[in-house]
XYZ file of N, CA and C in Angstrom:
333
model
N 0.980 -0.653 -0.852
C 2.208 -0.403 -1.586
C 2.155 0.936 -2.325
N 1.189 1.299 -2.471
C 1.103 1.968 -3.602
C 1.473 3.948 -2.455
N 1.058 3.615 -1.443
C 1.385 4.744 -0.365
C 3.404 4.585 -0.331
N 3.606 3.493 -0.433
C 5.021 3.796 -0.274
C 5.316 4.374 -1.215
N 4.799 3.958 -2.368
C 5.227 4.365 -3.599
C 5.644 5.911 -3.741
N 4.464 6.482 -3.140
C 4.078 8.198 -3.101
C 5.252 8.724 -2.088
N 5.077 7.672 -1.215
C 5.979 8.692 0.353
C 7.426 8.431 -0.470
N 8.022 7.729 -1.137
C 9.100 7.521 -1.897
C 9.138 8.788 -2.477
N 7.988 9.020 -3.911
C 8.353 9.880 -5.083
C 8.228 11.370 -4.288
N 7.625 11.585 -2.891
C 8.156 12.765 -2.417
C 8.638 13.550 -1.437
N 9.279 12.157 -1.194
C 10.639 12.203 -0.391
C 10.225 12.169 1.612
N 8.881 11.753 1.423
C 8.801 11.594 2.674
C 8.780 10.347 3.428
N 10.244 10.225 3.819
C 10.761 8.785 4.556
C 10.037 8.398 5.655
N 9.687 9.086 6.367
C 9.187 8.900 7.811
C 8.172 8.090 7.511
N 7.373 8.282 6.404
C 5.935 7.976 5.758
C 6.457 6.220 5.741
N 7.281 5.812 4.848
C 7.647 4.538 3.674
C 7.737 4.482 4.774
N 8.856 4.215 6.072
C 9.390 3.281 6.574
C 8.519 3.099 7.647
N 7.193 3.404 7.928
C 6.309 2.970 8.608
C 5.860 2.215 7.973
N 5.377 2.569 6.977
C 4.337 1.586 5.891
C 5.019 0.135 5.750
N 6.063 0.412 5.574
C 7.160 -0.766 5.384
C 7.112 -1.485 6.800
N 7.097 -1.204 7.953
C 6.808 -1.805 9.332
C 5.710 -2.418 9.592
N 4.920 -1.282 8.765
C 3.419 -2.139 8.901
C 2.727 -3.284 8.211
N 4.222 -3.277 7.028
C 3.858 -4.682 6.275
C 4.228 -5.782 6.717
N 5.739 -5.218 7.636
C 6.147 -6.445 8.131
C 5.277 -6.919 9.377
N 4.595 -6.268 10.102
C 3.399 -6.826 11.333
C 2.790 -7.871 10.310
N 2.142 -6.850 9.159
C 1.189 -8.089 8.448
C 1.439 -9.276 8.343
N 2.685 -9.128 7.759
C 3.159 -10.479 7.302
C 3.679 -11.485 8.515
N 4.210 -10.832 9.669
C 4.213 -12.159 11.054
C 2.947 -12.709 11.394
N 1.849 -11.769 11.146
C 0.796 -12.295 11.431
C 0.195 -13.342 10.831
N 0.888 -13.433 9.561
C 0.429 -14.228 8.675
C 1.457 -15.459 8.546
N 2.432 -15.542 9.693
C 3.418 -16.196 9.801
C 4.260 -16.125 8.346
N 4.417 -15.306 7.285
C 5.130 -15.160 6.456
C 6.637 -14.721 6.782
N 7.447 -15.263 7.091
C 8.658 -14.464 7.917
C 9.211 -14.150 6.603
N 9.260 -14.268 5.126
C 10.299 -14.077 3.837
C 9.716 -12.798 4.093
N 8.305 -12.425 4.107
C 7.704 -11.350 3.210
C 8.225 -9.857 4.515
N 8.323 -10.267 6.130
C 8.290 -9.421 7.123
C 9.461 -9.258 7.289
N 10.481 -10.352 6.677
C 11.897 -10.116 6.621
C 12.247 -8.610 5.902
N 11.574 -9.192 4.497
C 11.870 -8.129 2.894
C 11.701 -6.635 4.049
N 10.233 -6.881 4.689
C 9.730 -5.261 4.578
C 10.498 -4.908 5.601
N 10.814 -5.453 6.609
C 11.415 -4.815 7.744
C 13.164 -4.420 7.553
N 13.566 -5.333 6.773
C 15.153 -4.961 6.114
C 15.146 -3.821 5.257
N 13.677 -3.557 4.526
C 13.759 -2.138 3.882
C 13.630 -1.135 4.438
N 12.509 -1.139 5.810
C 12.842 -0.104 6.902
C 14.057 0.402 7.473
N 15.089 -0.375 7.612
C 15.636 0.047 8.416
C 16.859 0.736 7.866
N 17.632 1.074 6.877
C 18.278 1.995 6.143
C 17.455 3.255 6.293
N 16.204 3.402 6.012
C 15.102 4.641 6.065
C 15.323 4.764 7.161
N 14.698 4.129 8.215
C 14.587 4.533 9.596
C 15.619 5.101 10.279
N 17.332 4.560 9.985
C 18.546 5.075 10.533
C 18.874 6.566 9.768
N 18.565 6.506 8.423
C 19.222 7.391 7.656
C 18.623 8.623 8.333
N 17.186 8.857 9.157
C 16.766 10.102 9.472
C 16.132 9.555 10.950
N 17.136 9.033 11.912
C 17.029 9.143 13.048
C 16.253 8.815 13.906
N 15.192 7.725 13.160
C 14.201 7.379 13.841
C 14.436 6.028 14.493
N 15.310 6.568 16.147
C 15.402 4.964 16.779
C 13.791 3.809 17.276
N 13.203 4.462 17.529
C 12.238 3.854 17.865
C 11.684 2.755 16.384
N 11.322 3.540 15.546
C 11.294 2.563 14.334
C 12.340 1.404 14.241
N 13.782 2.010 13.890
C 15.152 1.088 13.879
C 14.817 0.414 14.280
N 14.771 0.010 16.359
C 14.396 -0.867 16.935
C 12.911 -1.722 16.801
N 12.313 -1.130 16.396
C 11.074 -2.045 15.996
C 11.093 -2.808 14.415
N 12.027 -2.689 13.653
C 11.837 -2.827 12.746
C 13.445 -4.023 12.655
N 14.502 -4.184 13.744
C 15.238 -4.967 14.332
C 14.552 -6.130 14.755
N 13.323 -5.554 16.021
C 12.559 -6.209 16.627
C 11.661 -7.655 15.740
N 10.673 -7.077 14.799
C 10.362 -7.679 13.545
C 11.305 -8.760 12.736
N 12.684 -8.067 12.735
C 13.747 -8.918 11.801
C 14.031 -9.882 13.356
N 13.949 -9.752 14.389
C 14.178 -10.960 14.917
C 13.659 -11.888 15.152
N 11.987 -11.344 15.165
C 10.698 -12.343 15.334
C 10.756 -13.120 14.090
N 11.076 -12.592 12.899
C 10.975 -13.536 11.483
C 12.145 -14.667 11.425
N 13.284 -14.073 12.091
C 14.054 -15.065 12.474
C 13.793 -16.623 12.830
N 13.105 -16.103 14.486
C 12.849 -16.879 15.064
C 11.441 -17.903 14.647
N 10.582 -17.519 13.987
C 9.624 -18.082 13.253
C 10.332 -19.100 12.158
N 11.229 -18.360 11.637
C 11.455 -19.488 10.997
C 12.742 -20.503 11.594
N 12.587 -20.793 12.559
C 13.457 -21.479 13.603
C 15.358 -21.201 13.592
N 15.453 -19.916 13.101
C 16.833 -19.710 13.077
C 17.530 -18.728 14.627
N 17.627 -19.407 15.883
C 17.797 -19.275 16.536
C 18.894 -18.098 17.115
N 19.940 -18.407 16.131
C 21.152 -17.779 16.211
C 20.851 -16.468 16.060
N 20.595 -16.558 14.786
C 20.223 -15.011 13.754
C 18.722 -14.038 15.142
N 18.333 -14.778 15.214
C 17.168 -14.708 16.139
C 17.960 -13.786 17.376
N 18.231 -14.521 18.128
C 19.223 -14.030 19.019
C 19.986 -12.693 18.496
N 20.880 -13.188 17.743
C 21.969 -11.679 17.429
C 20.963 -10.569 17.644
N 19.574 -10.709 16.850
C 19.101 -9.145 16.385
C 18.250 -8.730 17.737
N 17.990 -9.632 18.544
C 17.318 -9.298 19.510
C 18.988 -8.228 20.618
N 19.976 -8.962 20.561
C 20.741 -8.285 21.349
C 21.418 -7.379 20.861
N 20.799 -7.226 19.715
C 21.280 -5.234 18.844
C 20.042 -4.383 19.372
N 18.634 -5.558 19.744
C 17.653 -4.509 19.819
C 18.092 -3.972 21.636
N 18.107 -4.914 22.751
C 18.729 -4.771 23.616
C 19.835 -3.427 24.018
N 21.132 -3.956 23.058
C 21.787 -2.910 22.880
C 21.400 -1.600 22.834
N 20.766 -1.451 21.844
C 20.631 -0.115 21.857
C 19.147 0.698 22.539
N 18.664 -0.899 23.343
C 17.303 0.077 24.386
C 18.260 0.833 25.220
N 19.268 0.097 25.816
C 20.787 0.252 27.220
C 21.469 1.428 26.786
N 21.715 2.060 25.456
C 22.099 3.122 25.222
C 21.348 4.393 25.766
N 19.879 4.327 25.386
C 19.260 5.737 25.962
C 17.373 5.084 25.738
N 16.498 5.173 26.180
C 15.388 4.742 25.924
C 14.805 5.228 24.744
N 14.175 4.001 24.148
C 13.742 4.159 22.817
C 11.968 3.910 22.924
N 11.616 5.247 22.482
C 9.993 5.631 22.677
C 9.300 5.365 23.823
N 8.046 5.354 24.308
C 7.385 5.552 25.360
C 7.484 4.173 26.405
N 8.780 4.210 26.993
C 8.344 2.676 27.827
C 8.012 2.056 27.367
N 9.399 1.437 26.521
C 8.933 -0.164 26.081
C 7.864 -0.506 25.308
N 7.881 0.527 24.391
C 6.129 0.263 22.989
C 6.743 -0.358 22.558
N 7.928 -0.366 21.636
C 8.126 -1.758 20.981
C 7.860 -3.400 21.342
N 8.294 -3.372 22.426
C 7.984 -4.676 22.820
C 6.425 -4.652 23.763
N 5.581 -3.659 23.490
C 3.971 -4.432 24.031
C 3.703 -4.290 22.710
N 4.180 -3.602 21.339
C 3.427 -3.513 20.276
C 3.894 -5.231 19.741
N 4.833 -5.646 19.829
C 5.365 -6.784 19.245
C 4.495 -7.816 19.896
N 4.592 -8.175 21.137
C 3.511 -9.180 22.184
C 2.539 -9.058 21.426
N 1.447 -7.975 21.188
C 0.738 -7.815 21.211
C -0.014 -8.574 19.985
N 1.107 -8.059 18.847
C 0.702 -8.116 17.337
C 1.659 -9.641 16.959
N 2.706 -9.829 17.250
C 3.484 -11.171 16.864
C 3.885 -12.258 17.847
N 3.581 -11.857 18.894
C 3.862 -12.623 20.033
C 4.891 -12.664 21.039
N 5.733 -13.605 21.541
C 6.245 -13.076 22.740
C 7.870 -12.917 21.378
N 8.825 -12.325 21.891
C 9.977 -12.440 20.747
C 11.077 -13.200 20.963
N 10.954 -14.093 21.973
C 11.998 -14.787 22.462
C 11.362 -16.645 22.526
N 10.553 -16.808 21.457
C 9.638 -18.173 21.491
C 10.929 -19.071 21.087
């Protein structure tokens, strides 16, 4: 936390809204979906405001896995077909990293 804190007080977003992604991994891992919810809903204002789709979508990705962990199917769904959406717009980072980083680290995203 205390790194967001810094990438906050000087103004380097790119910094927080990773850190903030990387809390939310922690926390699926830890099956905490409140805590991966918080961090990944704070990413993603950062992540849009300076263009970083690949984050956006991973940090969508995250808000859908916490969803679905906590058995809310619907909500689950919607965010997966915003993440969808906007792979179909133009490709987002190297072939599909979001979803081997997600498998990898939270599991499959459609459980």
């Amino acid at each position: 936390m205390e790194s967001i804190a810094i990438a906050r007080e000087f103004g380097f977003a790119w910094w927080e809204a990773g850190k903030r992604v990387e809390l939310a991994f922690e926390a699926l891992r830890r099956n905490d979906a409140d805590e991966a919810e918080e961090a990944a809903r704070a990413s993603l204002p950062i992540s849009k405001g300076i263009g970083d789709r690949p984050r956006t979508v991973g940090a969508l990705t995250l808000l859908a896995r916490a969803a679905a962990l906590r058995g809310d199917v619907s909500r689950s769904g919607l965010l997966r077909g915003a993440v969808e959406a906007e792979e179909a717009r133009a490709p987002v980072g190297a072939l599909g990293q979001w979803h081997r980083v997600a498998r990898r680290y939270i599991g499959p995203l459609d459980e």
